Each structure stands twice: as structure tokens, then as C-alpha cells.
Short mmCIF file of C-alpha atoms in Angstrom, two decimals:
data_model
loop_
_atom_site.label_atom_id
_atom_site.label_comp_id
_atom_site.label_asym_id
_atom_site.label_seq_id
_atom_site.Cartn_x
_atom_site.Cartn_y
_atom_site.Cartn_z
CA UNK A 1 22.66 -9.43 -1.87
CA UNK A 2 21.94 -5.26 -2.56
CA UNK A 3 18.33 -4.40 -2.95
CA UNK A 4 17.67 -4.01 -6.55
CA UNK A 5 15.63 -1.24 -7.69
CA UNK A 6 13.17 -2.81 -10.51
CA UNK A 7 12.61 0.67 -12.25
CA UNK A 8 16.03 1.26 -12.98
CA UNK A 9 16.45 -2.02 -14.52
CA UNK A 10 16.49 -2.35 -18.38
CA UNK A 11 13.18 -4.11 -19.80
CA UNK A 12 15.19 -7.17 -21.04
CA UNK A 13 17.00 -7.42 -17.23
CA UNK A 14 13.21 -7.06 -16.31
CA UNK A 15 12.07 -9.68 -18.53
CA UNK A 16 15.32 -11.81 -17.17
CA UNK A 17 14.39 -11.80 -13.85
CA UNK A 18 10.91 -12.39 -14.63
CA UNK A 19 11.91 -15.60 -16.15
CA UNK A 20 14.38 -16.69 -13.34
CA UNK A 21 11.01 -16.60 -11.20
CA UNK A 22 8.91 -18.21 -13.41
CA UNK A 23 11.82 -21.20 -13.63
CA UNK A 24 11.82 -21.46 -9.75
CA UNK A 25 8.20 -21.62 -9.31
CA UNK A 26 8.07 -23.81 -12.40
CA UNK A 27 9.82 -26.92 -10.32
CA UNK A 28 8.09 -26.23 -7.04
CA UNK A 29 6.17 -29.89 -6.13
CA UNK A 30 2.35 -28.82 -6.61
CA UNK A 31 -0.58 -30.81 -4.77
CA UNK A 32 -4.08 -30.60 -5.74
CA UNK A 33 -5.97 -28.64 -3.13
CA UNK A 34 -8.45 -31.00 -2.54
CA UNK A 35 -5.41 -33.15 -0.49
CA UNK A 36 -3.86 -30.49 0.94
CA UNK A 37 -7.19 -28.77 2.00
CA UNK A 38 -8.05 -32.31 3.63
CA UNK A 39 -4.42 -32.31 4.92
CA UNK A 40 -5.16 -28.78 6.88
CA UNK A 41 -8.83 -30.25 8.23
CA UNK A 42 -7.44 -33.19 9.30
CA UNK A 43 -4.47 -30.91 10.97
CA UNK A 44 -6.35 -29.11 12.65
CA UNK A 45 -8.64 -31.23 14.20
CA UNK A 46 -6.22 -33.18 15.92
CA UNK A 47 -5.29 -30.64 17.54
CA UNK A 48 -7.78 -28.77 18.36
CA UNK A 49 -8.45 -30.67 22.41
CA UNK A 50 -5.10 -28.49 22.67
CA UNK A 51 -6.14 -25.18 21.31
CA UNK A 52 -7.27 -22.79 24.13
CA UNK A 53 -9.66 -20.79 21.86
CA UNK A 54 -11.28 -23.61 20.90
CA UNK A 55 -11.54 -25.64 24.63
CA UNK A 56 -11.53 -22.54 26.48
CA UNK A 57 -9.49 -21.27 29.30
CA UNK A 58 -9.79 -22.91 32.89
CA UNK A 59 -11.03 -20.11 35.23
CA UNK A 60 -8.14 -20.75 37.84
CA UNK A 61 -5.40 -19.52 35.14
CA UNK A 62 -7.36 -17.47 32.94
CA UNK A 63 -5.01 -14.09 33.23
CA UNK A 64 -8.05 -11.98 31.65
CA UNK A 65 -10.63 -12.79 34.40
CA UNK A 66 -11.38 -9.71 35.73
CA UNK A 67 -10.28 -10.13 39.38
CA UNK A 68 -13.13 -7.98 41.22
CA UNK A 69 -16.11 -6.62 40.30
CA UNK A 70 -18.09 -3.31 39.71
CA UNK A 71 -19.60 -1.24 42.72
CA UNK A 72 -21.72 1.08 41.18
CA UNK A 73 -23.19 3.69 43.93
#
């Protein structure tokens, strides 16, 4: 599909489109947030023994650890 260029469209194709949208969103499934908030939480809290920037990294495979130190003279 071309790329349309809105500001060359007529205000009615305008106004078309912008009801074409509205339609689709329209009969998207909605959720209150208050489950899907508690959804995320629980989410990510089963996972989180897994995430590295929450656990850490061990030192032996940590690729950032600085592998020798300073000597300042």
C-alpha cells in the first residue's frame, strides 16, 4: 500500500479515514486497567528471579567487570 500524503487529501477523504480508524479501534476488546495493571505486576514478578538487573550479574560472567585495576603513580 503507497504512503498517503494526509494534506493532499480532500477534508471529506480526511474525515473518511478518520472514521475507518475510529471503526477499528471501536471493536478492539478493552480491559479495565485495574486487571491488566494487576496482569503486568503479577507478570513481572514471576519473572523477575530471571531478570539480571534485578538478581544481578554473577562476577565470574559479568562481561563489564573491569578486568584490572588502576595504578596511579
Amino acid at each position: 500500500m503507497p504512503a498517503i500524503n494526509i494534506e493532499d487529501l480532500s477534508e471529506k477523504d480526511k474525515l473518511k479515514m478518520e472514521v475507518e480508524q475510529l471503526r477499528k479501534e471501536a471493536k478492539l476488546k478493552r480491559q479495565p486497567v485495574s486487571k491488566c495493571s494487576e496482569e503486568i505486576k503479577n507478570y513481572i514478578e514471576e519473572r523477575s528471579g530471571e531478570d539480571p538487573l534485578v538478581k544481578g550479574i554473577p562476577e565470574d560472567r559479568n562481561p563489564f567487570k573491569e578486568k584490572g585495576g588502576c595504578i596511579i603513580a
